[in-house]
Short mmCIF file of N, CA and C in Angstrom, two decimals:
data_model
loop_
_atom_site.label_atom_id
_atom_site.label_comp_id
_atom_site.label_asym_id
_atom_site.label_seq_id
_atom_site.Cartn_x
_atom_site.Cartn_y
_atom_site.Cartn_z
N GLN A 1 -18.56 32.74 17.06
CA GLN A 1 -17.36 32.91 16.29
C GLN A 1 -16.35 33.00 16.88
N VAL A 2 -15.18 31.94 16.19
CA VAL A 2 -14.10 32.22 16.86
C VAL A 2 -13.09 32.90 15.66
N HIS A 3 -12.12 33.53 16.08
CA HIS A 3 -11.22 34.17 14.75
C HIS A 3 -9.64 33.72 15.52
N LEU A 4 -8.97 33.22 14.59
CA LEU A 4 -7.82 32.78 14.70
C LEU A 4 -6.52 33.53 14.01
N VAL A 5 -5.53 33.43 14.49
CA VAL A 5 -4.55 34.20 13.59
C VAL A 5 -3.30 33.64 13.96
N GLU A 6 -2.60 32.92 13.05
CA GLU A 6 -1.21 32.40 13.18
C GLU A 6 -0.05 33.13 13.20
N SER A 7 1.06 32.88 13.82
CA SER A 7 2.02 33.50 13.18
C SER A 7 3.45 32.76 13.68
N GLY A 8 4.42 33.16 13.25
CA GLY A 8 5.73 32.49 13.48
C GLY A 8 6.36 31.78 12.53
N GLY A 9 5.80 31.68 11.23
CA GLY A 9 6.23 31.37 9.87
C GLY A 9 7.69 31.74 9.56
N GLY A 10 8.28 31.37 8.81
CA GLY A 10 9.45 31.65 7.94
C GLY A 10 10.34 30.73 7.19
N LEU A 11 11.41 31.27 6.78
CA LEU A 11 12.55 30.69 6.00
C LEU A 11 13.68 30.06 7.02
N VAL A 12 13.44 28.57 7.24
CA VAL A 12 14.88 28.08 7.87
C VAL A 12 15.69 27.36 7.04
N GLN A 13 16.62 26.73 7.83
CA GLN A 13 17.53 25.67 6.93
C GLN A 13 16.97 24.35 7.87
N ALA A 14 17.35 23.27 7.22
CA ALA A 14 17.03 21.78 7.73
C ALA A 14 17.77 21.84 9.02
N GLY A 15 17.14 21.24 10.01
CA GLY A 15 17.61 20.58 11.18
C GLY A 15 17.09 22.11 12.49
N ASP A 16 16.91 23.20 11.75
CA ASP A 16 16.20 24.34 12.67
C ASP A 16 15.39 24.16 13.47
N SER A 17 14.92 25.19 14.08
CA SER A 17 13.55 24.92 14.98
C SER A 17 12.67 26.29 14.63
N LEU A 18 11.28 26.11 15.11
CA LEU A 18 10.62 26.90 14.67
C LEU A 18 9.27 26.98 15.55
N ARG A 19 8.67 28.08 16.12
CA ARG A 19 7.51 27.90 16.84
C ARG A 19 6.57 28.63 16.63
N LEU A 20 5.35 28.05 15.90
CA LEU A 20 4.12 28.81 15.68
C LEU A 20 3.22 28.86 16.75
N SER A 21 2.71 30.26 16.63
CA SER A 21 1.89 30.57 17.62
C SER A 21 0.00 30.92 17.04
N CYS A 22 -0.69 30.63 17.68
CA CYS A 22 -2.21 30.76 17.09
C CYS A 22 -2.95 31.42 18.23
N GLU A 23 -3.31 32.63 17.99
CA GLU A 23 -4.12 33.39 18.97
C GLU A 23 -5.58 33.52 18.48
N ALA A 24 -6.23 33.47 19.56
CA ALA A 24 -7.86 32.93 19.44
C ALA A 24 -8.49 34.32 20.19
N SER A 25 -9.55 34.82 19.38
CA SER A 25 -10.41 35.57 20.08
C SER A 25 -11.85 35.18 19.19
N GLY A 26 -12.82 36.03 20.05
CA GLY A 26 -14.18 35.67 19.76
C GLY A 26 -15.00 34.71 20.54
N GLY A 27 -14.27 34.10 21.35
CA GLY A 27 -15.08 32.71 21.84
C GLY A 27 -14.37 32.66 23.34
N THR A 28 -14.88 31.51 23.75
CA THR A 28 -13.92 30.83 24.75
C THR A 28 -13.15 29.87 24.67
N PHE A 29 -12.13 30.08 24.65
CA PHE A 29 -11.04 29.42 24.13
C PHE A 29 -10.63 27.93 24.68
N SER A 30 -10.97 27.95 26.44
CA SER A 30 -10.70 26.94 26.81
C SER A 30 -11.75 26.12 26.81
N ARG A 31 -12.84 25.97 25.63
CA ARG A 31 -13.69 25.00 25.71
C ARG A 31 -13.63 24.37 23.97
N TYR A 32 -12.52 24.73 23.27
CA TYR A 32 -12.28 24.33 22.13
C TYR A 32 -10.83 23.46 22.21
N VAL A 33 -11.18 22.08 21.39
CA VAL A 33 -10.06 21.29 20.75
C VAL A 33 -9.47 22.22 19.98
N MET A 34 -7.65 22.49 20.00
CA MET A 34 -7.30 22.96 18.95
C MET A 34 -6.31 22.06 18.05
N GLY A 35 -6.54 22.48 16.79
CA GLY A 35 -5.45 21.70 15.88
C GLY A 35 -4.47 22.40 15.33
N TRP A 36 -3.43 22.05 14.84
CA TRP A 36 -2.78 22.28 13.39
C TRP A 36 -2.80 21.39 12.33
N PHE A 37 -3.14 22.05 11.22
CA PHE A 37 -2.77 21.06 10.02
C PHE A 37 -1.65 21.86 9.07
N ARG A 38 -1.86 21.10 8.17
CA ARG A 38 -0.42 22.08 7.04
C ARG A 38 -0.85 21.58 5.69
N GLN A 39 -0.54 22.39 4.43
CA GLN A 39 -0.87 22.14 3.08
C GLN A 39 0.68 22.25 2.26
N ALA A 40 0.82 21.26 1.85
CA ALA A 40 2.18 21.58 1.02
C ALA A 40 1.62 22.24 -0.26
N PRO A 41 2.48 22.44 -1.11
CA PRO A 41 1.95 22.74 -2.73
C PRO A 41 1.70 21.44 -3.13
N GLY A 42 0.63 21.82 -3.88
CA GLY A 42 0.02 20.42 -4.86
C GLY A 42 -0.69 19.49 -3.80
N LYS A 43 -0.63 19.43 -2.83
CA LYS A 43 -1.08 18.65 -1.70
C LYS A 43 -2.48 18.72 -0.91
N GLU A 44 -2.97 17.80 -0.62
CA GLU A 44 -4.02 18.03 0.68
C GLU A 44 -3.86 18.45 1.66
N ARG A 45 -4.67 19.30 2.48
CA ARG A 45 -4.22 19.41 3.80
C ARG A 45 -4.39 18.55 4.50
N GLU A 46 -3.60 18.31 5.21
CA GLU A 46 -3.35 17.51 6.24
C GLU A 46 -3.09 17.53 7.91
N PHE A 47 -3.26 16.55 8.78
CA PHE A 47 -3.26 16.70 10.16
C PHE A 47 -2.00 16.85 10.55
N VAL A 48 -1.60 17.83 11.56
CA VAL A 48 -0.13 17.81 12.15
C VAL A 48 -0.47 17.44 13.81
N ALA A 49 -1.39 18.04 14.41
CA ALA A 49 -1.31 17.77 15.99
C ALA A 49 -2.59 18.42 16.64
N ALA A 50 -3.06 17.91 17.58
CA ALA A 50 -4.15 18.91 18.16
C ALA A 50 -4.28 18.45 19.59
N ILE A 51 -4.93 19.01 20.66
CA ILE A 51 -4.52 19.30 22.03
C ILE A 51 -6.01 19.59 22.54
N SER A 52 -6.16 18.74 23.50
CA SER A 52 -7.65 19.03 24.16
C SER A 52 -7.83 20.32 24.74
N TRP A 53 -9.37 20.61 25.37
CA TRP A 53 -9.34 21.90 25.79
C TRP A 53 -8.51 22.12 26.92
N SER A 54 -8.06 21.02 27.88
CA SER A 54 -7.60 21.03 29.05
C SER A 54 -5.70 21.07 28.82
N GLY A 55 -5.34 20.39 27.79
CA GLY A 55 -3.92 20.33 27.29
C GLY A 55 -3.77 18.85 27.95
N ASP A 56 -4.61 18.02 28.44
CA ASP A 56 -4.25 16.96 28.92
C ASP A 56 -3.76 15.57 27.80
N THR A 57 -4.62 16.07 26.80
CA THR A 57 -4.48 14.91 25.55
C THR A 57 -3.96 15.62 24.66
N THR A 58 -3.00 15.19 23.68
CA THR A 58 -2.45 15.63 22.73
C THR A 58 -2.09 14.23 21.51
N VAL A 59 -2.34 14.67 20.38
CA VAL A 59 -2.38 13.76 19.30
C VAL A 59 -1.58 14.57 18.31
N SER A 60 -0.47 13.53 17.58
CA SER A 60 0.63 14.22 16.61
C SER A 60 0.50 12.91 15.45
N ALA A 61 0.58 13.32 14.17
CA ALA A 61 0.78 12.96 13.06
C ALA A 61 2.16 12.04 13.16
N ASP A 62 2.14 10.71 12.86
CA ASP A 62 3.60 9.89 12.80
C ASP A 62 4.82 10.70 12.21
N SER A 63 4.38 11.52 11.14
CA SER A 63 5.65 11.92 10.48
C SER A 63 6.20 13.42 11.22
N VAL A 64 5.67 13.61 12.49
CA VAL A 64 5.95 14.85 13.27
C VAL A 64 6.35 14.26 14.69
N LYS A 65 6.05 13.10 14.86
CA LYS A 65 6.17 12.59 16.27
C LYS A 65 7.77 12.73 16.72
N GLY A 66 8.00 13.11 17.85
CA GLY A 66 9.13 13.29 18.22
C GLY A 66 9.89 14.62 18.03
N ARG A 67 9.16 15.52 16.98
CA ARG A 67 9.83 16.55 16.56
C ARG A 67 9.29 17.72 16.87
N PHE A 68 7.87 17.42 16.61
CA PHE A 68 6.82 18.67 17.01
C PHE A 68 6.06 18.24 18.22
N ALA A 69 5.95 19.41 18.81
CA ALA A 69 4.93 19.24 20.19
C ALA A 69 4.06 20.77 20.20
N ILE A 70 2.89 20.01 20.25
CA ILE A 70 1.67 20.83 20.51
C ILE A 70 1.69 21.29 21.97
N SER A 71 1.22 22.71 22.57
CA SER A 71 0.87 23.13 23.71
C SER A 71 -0.23 24.47 23.69
N ARG A 72 -0.58 24.47 24.74
CA ARG A 72 -1.78 25.81 24.54
C ARG A 72 -1.29 26.56 26.19
N ASP A 73 -1.94 27.76 25.96
CA ASP A 73 -2.01 28.48 26.97
C ASP A 73 -3.15 29.06 27.15
N ASN A 74 -4.50 28.89 28.14
CA ASN A 74 -5.83 29.08 27.93
C ASN A 74 -5.48 30.64 28.70
N ALA A 75 -4.92 30.87 29.27
CA ALA A 75 -5.05 32.28 29.94
C ALA A 75 -4.84 33.32 28.91
N LYS A 76 -3.81 32.98 27.89
CA LYS A 76 -3.67 33.63 26.82
C LYS A 76 -4.21 33.56 25.38
N SER A 77 -5.32 32.72 25.60
CA SER A 77 -5.82 32.13 24.25
C SER A 77 -5.26 31.77 23.06
N THR A 78 -3.96 31.22 23.20
CA THR A 78 -3.18 30.72 22.30
C THR A 78 -2.80 29.49 22.65
N VAL A 79 -2.39 28.93 20.97
CA VAL A 79 -2.00 27.40 21.31
C VAL A 79 -0.60 27.60 20.28
N TYR A 80 0.33 26.81 20.59
CA TYR A 80 1.45 26.77 19.89
C TYR A 80 2.15 25.36 19.25
N LEU A 81 2.67 25.86 18.25
CA LEU A 81 3.43 24.52 17.74
C LEU A 81 4.99 24.34 17.61
N GLN A 82 5.52 23.84 18.69
CA GLN A 82 7.07 24.05 18.55
C GLN A 82 7.58 22.66 17.62
N MET A 83 8.24 23.37 16.55
CA MET A 83 8.88 22.63 15.70
C MET A 83 10.35 22.37 15.78
N ASN A 84 10.85 21.08 15.65
CA ASN A 84 12.14 20.87 15.80
C ASN A 84 13.14 20.41 14.87
N SER A 85 14.08 20.11 14.69
CA SER A 85 14.90 19.28 13.51
C SER A 85 13.86 19.23 12.14
N LEU A 86 13.54 20.33 11.67
CA LEU A 86 12.95 20.78 10.27
C LEU A 86 13.39 19.81 9.49
N LYS A 87 12.52 19.42 8.59
CA LYS A 87 13.15 18.78 7.41
C LYS A 87 12.41 19.42 6.15
N PHE A 88 13.11 19.38 4.76
CA PHE A 88 12.64 20.19 3.60
C PHE A 88 11.05 19.69 3.78
N GLU A 89 10.45 18.41 3.83
CA GLU A 89 9.22 18.28 3.75
C GLU A 89 8.31 18.90 4.81
N ASP A 90 8.61 19.42 5.55
CA ASP A 90 7.89 20.03 6.40
C ASP A 90 7.44 21.62 5.85
N THR A 91 7.82 21.80 4.69
CA THR A 91 7.61 22.99 4.16
C THR A 91 6.08 23.07 3.84
N ALA A 92 5.25 23.92 4.13
CA ALA A 92 3.92 24.09 3.71
C ALA A 92 3.48 25.33 4.75
N VAL A 93 2.28 25.47 4.23
CA VAL A 93 1.79 26.77 4.95
C VAL A 93 0.90 25.98 6.46
N TYR A 94 0.64 26.30 7.38
CA TYR A 94 0.53 25.63 8.70
C TYR A 94 -0.96 26.43 8.94
N TYR A 95 -1.84 25.67 9.38
CA TYR A 95 -3.26 26.52 9.63
C TYR A 95 -3.22 25.89 11.41
N CYS A 96 -3.96 26.79 12.31
CA CYS A 96 -4.59 26.26 13.24
C CYS A 96 -6.18 26.55 13.28
N ALA A 97 -6.75 25.43 14.16
CA ALA A 97 -8.28 25.42 13.54
C ALA A 97 -8.82 24.76 15.12
N ALA A 98 -9.87 24.96 15.39
CA ALA A 98 -10.66 24.70 16.09
C ALA A 98 -12.02 24.05 16.03
N ARG A 99 -12.18 23.26 17.51
CA ARG A 99 -13.70 22.80 17.40
C ARG A 99 -13.74 22.57 18.68
N ALA A 100 -15.18 22.53 19.08
CA ALA A 100 -15.47 22.01 20.50
C ALA A 100 -15.69 20.47 20.21
N GLY A 101 -15.59 19.74 21.72
CA GLY A 101 -15.97 18.59 21.78
C GLY A 101 -14.44 17.70 21.93
N ILE A 102 -14.69 16.57 21.27
CA ILE A 102 -13.17 15.76 21.66
C ILE A 102 -12.55 15.90 20.31
N VAL A 103 -11.06 15.47 20.56
CA VAL A 103 -10.25 15.70 19.76
C VAL A 103 -10.23 14.90 18.55
N LEU A 104 -10.20 15.33 17.57
CA LEU A 104 -10.18 14.60 16.30
C LEU A 104 -9.03 15.15 15.50
N VAL A 105 -8.82 14.34 14.11
CA VAL A 105 -7.75 14.61 13.45
C VAL A 105 -8.20 14.89 12.07
N THR A 106 -9.46 14.98 11.82
CA THR A 106 -9.62 15.37 10.51
C THR A 106 -10.36 16.57 10.04
N THR A 107 -9.99 17.21 8.73
CA THR A 107 -9.84 18.68 8.72
C THR A 107 -11.28 18.88 8.47
N THR A 108 -12.34 17.84 8.01
CA THR A 108 -13.63 18.40 8.04
C THR A 108 -14.24 18.70 9.48
N GLN A 109 -13.89 18.20 10.56
CA GLN A 109 -14.22 18.11 11.90
C GLN A 109 -14.13 19.36 12.67
N TYR A 110 -13.32 20.22 11.81
CA TYR A 110 -13.04 21.64 12.44
C TYR A 110 -13.66 22.69 12.00
N ASN A 111 -14.20 23.55 13.05
CA ASN A 111 -15.24 24.66 12.33
C ASN A 111 -14.56 26.07 11.95
N TYR A 112 -13.39 25.94 12.76
CA TYR A 112 -12.67 27.34 12.73
C TYR A 112 -11.41 27.30 12.25
N TRP A 113 -11.11 28.19 11.55
CA TRP A 113 -9.72 27.96 10.87
C TRP A 113 -9.27 29.62 10.59
N GLY A 114 -7.68 29.56 11.11
CA GLY A 114 -7.11 30.65 10.44
C GLY A 114 -6.83 30.79 8.95
N GLN A 115 -5.88 31.90 8.83
CA GLN A 115 -5.50 32.15 7.22
C GLN A 115 -4.08 31.31 7.14
N GLY A 116 -3.35 31.14 7.91
CA GLY A 116 -2.18 30.32 7.69
C GLY A 116 -1.00 30.92 7.86
N THR A 117 0.16 30.29 8.16
CA THR A 117 1.24 30.74 8.35
C THR A 117 2.43 29.78 7.46
N ARG A 118 3.28 30.89 6.54
CA ARG A 118 4.12 29.53 5.73
C ARG A 118 4.94 29.42 6.37
N VAL A 119 5.76 28.27 6.42
CA VAL A 119 7.01 27.78 6.88
C VAL A 119 7.75 27.16 5.54
N THR A 120 9.02 27.82 5.69
CA THR A 120 9.39 27.11 4.21
C THR A 120 10.95 26.52 4.76
N VAL A 121 11.38 25.07 4.71
CA VAL A 121 12.63 24.66 5.00
C VAL A 121 13.54 24.49 3.85
N SER A 122 14.60 24.97 3.91
CA SER A 122 15.95 24.62 2.69
C SER A 122 16.49 23.46 3.17
N SER A 123 17.02 22.59 2.01
CA SER A 123 17.67 21.73 2.17
C SER A 123 19.05 22.05 2.32
#
């Protein structure tokens, strides 16, 4: 069983940057693909970015390409989401998730989820 805890959310202005962190425990972190998802008020949870167990492969949603970057530190059992040039529409609760196997982008294919961290971007 993998336990995930996100941190780093907050209230920022449009154009600012934030770095989210997600620390894992209870499993062999380096075996898992890690993903970031977000859910805005009144909307379904959506894919943001994912990274392979080695860090060699990353995938990002079109809406965040060029602004957000996912990375991981297996020695610290932590995955990061660097968010730059934040926009009002990035406002959401951000969740990290883990799965074994290959990098995938759908919520239903991730087995473990954190509780989320809220990001609010004021315009």
